[in-house]
Coordinates of C-alpha atoms in Angstrom, one line a residue:
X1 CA 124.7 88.2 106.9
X2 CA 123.6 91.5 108.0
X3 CA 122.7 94.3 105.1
X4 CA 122.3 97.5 105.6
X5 CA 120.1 97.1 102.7
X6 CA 117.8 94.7 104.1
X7 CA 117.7 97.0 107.0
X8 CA 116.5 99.7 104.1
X9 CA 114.0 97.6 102.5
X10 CA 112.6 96.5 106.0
X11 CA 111.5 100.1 106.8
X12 CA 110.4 101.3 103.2
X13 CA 108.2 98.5 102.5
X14 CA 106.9 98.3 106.0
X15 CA 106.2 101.7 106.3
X16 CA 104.6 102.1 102.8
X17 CA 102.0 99.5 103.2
X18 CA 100.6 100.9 106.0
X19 CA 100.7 104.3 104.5
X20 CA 99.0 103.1 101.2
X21 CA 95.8 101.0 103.7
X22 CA 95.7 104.9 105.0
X23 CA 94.7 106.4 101.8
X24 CA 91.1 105.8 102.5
X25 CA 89.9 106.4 106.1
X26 CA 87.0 106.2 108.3
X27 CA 88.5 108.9 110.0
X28 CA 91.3 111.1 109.6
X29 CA 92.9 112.7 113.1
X30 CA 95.0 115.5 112.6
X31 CA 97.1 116.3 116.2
X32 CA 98.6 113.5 118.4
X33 CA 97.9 115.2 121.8
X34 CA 95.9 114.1 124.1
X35 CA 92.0 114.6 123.0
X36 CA 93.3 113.1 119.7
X37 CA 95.1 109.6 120.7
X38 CA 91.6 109.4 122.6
X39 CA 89.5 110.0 120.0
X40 CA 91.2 107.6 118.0
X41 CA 91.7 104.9 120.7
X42 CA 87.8 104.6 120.9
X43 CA 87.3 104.6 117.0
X44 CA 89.7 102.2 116.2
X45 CA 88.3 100.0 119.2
X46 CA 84.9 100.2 117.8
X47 CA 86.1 98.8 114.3
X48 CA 86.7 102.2 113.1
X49 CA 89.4 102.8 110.1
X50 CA 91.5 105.6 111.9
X51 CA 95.0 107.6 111.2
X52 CA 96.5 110.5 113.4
X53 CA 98.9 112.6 111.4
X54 CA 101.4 114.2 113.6
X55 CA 103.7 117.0 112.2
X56 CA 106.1 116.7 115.2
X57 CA 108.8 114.1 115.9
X58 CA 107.2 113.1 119.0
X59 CA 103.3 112.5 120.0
X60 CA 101.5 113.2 123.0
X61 CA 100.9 116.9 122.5
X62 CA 101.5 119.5 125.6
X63 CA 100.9 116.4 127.9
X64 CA 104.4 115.4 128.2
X65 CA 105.9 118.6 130.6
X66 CA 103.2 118.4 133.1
X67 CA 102.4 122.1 134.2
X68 CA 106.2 124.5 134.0
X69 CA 108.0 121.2 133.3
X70 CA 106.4 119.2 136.5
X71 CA 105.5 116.2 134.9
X72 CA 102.2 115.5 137.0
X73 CA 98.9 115.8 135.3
X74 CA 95.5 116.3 137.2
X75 CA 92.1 114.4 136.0
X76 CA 88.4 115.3 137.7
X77 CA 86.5 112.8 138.7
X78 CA 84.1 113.0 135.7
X79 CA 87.4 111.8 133.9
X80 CA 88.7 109.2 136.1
X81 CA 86.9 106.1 134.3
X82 CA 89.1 106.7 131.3
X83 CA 92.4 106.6 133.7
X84 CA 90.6 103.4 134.8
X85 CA 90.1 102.5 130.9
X86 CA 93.9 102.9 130.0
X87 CA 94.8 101.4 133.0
X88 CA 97.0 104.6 133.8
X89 CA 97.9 105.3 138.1
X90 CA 96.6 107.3 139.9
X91 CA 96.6 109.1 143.3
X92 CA 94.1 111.1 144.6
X93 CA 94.8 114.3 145.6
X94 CA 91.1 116.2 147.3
X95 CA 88.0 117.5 145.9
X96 CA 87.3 114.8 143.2
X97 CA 90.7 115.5 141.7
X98 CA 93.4 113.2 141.0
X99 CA 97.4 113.6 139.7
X100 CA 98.7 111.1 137.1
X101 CA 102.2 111.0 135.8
X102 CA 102.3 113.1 132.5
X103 CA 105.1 110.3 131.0
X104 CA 103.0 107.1 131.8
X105 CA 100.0 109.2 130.5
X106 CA 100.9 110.0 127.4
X107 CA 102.6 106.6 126.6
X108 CA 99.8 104.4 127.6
X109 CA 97.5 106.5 126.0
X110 CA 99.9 105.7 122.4
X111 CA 100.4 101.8 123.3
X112 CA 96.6 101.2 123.7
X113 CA 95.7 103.4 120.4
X114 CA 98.2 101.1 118.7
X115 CA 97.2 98.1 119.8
X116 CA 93.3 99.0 119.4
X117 CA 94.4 99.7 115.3
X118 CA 95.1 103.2 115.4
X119 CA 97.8 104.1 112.7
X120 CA 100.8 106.9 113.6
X121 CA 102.2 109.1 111.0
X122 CA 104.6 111.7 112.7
X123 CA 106.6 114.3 111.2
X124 CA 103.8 114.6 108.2
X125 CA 101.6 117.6 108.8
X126 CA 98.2 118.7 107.1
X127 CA 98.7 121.7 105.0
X128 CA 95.3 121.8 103.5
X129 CA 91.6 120.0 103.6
X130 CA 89.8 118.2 101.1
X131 CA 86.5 119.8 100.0
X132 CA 83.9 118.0 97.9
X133 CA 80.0 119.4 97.8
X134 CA 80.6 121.5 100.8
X135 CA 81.4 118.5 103.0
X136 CA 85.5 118.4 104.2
X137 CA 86.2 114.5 102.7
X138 CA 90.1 114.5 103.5
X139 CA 93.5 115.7 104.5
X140 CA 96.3 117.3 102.0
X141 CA 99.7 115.9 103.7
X142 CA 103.3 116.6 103.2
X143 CA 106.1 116.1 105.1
X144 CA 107.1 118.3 107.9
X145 CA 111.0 119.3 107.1
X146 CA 109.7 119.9 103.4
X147 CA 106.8 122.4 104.7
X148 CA 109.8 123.8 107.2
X149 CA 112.3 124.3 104.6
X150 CA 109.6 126.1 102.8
X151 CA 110.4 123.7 99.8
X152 CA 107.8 124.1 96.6
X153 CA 107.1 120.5 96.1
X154 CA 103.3 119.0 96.1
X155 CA 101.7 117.0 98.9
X156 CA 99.7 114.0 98.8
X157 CA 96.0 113.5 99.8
X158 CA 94.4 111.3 101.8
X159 CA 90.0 110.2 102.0
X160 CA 88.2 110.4 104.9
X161 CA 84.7 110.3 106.1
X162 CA 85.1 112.6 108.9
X163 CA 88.3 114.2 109.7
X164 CA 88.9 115.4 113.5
X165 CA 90.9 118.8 114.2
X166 CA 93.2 117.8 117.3
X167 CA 95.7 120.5 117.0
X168 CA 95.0 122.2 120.2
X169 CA 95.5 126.0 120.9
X170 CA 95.5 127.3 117.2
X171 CA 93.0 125.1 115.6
X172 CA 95.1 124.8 112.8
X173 CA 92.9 122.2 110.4
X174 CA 89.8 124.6 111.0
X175 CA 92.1 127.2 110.1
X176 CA 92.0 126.4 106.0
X177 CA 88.4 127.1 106.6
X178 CA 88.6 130.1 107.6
X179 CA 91.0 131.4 105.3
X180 CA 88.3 130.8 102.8
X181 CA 85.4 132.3 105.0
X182 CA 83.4 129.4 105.3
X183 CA 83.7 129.4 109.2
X184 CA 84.9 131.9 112.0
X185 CA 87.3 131.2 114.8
X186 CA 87.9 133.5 117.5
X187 CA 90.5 132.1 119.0
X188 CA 90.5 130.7 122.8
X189 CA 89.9 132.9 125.9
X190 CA 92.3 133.3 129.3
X191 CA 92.6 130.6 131.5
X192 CA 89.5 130.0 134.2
X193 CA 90.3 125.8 134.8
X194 CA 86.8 125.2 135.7
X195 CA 84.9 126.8 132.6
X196 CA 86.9 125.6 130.0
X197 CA 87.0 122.2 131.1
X198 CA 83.1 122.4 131.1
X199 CA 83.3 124.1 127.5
X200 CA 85.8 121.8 126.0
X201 CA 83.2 118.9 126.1
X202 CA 80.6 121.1 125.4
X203 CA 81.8 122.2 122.2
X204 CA 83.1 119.3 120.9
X205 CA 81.2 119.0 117.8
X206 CA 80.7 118.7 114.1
X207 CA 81.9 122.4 113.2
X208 CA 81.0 122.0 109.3
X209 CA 80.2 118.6 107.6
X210 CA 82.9 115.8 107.8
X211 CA 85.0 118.2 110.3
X212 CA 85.1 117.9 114.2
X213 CA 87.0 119.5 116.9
X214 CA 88.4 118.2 120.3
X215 CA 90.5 119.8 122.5
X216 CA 91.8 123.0 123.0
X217 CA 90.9 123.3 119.4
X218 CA 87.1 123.1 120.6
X219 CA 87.5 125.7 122.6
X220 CA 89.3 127.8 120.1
X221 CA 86.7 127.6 117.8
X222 CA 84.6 128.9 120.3
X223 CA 86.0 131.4 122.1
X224 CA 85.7 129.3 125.3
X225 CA 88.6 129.9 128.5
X226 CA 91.7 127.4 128.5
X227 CA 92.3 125.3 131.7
X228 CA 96.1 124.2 132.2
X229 CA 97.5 121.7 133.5
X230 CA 94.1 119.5 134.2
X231 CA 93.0 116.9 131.2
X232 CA 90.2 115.2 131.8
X233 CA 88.2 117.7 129.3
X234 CA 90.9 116.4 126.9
X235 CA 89.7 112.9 127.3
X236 CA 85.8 113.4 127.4
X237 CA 86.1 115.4 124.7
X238 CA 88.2 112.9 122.4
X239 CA 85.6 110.2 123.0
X240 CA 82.8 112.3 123.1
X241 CA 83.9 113.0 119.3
X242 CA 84.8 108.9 118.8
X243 CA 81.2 107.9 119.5
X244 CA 79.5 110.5 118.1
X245 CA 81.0 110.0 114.6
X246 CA 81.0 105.8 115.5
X247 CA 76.9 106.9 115.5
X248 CA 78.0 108.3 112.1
X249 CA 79.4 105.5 110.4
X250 CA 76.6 103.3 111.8
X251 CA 79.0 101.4 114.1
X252 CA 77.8 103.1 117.3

């Protein structure tokens, strides 16, 4: 017999395990784009305890509309050996660039986080950090509609050892920081494709203890150009972050 109760209990219980493993992290992503399902990919791979909180319905960041809704990505050379990792197609185009298809892209990037260990919360957004001896040491969750609603009811907190800001264009993890003037962030600079790709690896970093950036949110913390429609930055950055923290936890 079918129960729409059973059916009930199936989700809850499943759901809240893996929610109460995620209490205590290695590593905390906050931001299911891109740079983030990378990061966590390569973490999780490497024997990493990792979570990405997403406060939208769906994952994959901008990645999914391409450039104006043509949903074609482009990926340097530099970049290509983590198309080859993924196993995502690719054609190339001229000039050491390549074009990728935005859907496969962003859902092979998810499958192979998945099945490397990486844990998916959506629709539960980070409204604040945990702060312990001037090191960040967690995320303060809470569900998205309640945040939206603009509800007065309390979050939850998660542990972390490091916690990664993948929220792209507004840095919005780094943001609590600044709030409280421990950091600055100046917010990202118009688009030059060639620079920003350059800075968003560069600038991937350990921006105050327990609390790195990848992304766009890299290069918001800096100040540095955005690039568009072309991810490879996205992906160096996102494992550039992974290994550098897997040095961290002594699993590198």
């Amino acid at each position: 017999m079918l129960r729409e109760m059973e059916i009930s209990r199936a989700i809850i219980e499943a759901y809240t395990e893996e929610l109460l493993e995620s209490l205590s992290l290695d590593v905390a992503i906050v931001g299911a784009g891109p740079s983030g399902m990378v990061a966590g990919y390569y973490l999780a791979k490497n024997g990493a305890k990792v979570a990405i909180f997403e406060k939208k319905l769906s994952i994959g960041g901008g990645i999914w509309g391409g450039a104006m809704g043509f949903n074609r990505i482009v990926v340097q050379e530099e970049a290509k050996e983590i198309l080859n990792e993924f196993g995502i197609t690719y054609k190339p185009f001229k000039n050491g660039l390549y074009v990728a298809d935005a859907i496969e892209t962003a859902t092979t990037i998810a499958s192979q986080a998945v099945k490397a260990g990486v844990r998916f919360f959506n629709m539960i957004e980070v409204e604040d950090l945990v702060l312990k001896d001037d090191r960040v040491a967690g995320v303060v969750i809470n569900w998205t509609p309640i945040l939206m609603t603009g509800l007065h009811v309390d979050p939850l907190t998660v542990e972390a050892k490091f916690v990664i800001d993948s929220t792209g264009h507004g840095a919005q993890i780094s943001q609590h920081l600044v709030k409280r003037g421990l950091i600055e962030v100046p917010g990202e600079g118009p688009m030059w494709a060639e620079k920003g790709e350059e800075l968003t690896v560069k600038h991937t970093r350990e921006i105050f203890p327990g609390l790195y950036v990848t992304g766009m949110a890299a290069n918001a913390i800096s100040g540095a150009p955005r690039m568009g429609p072309i991810f490879g930055g996205m992906f160096l950055s996102g494992r550039k972050a992974a290994f550098e923290i897997l040095e961290k936890l002594g699993r590198g």
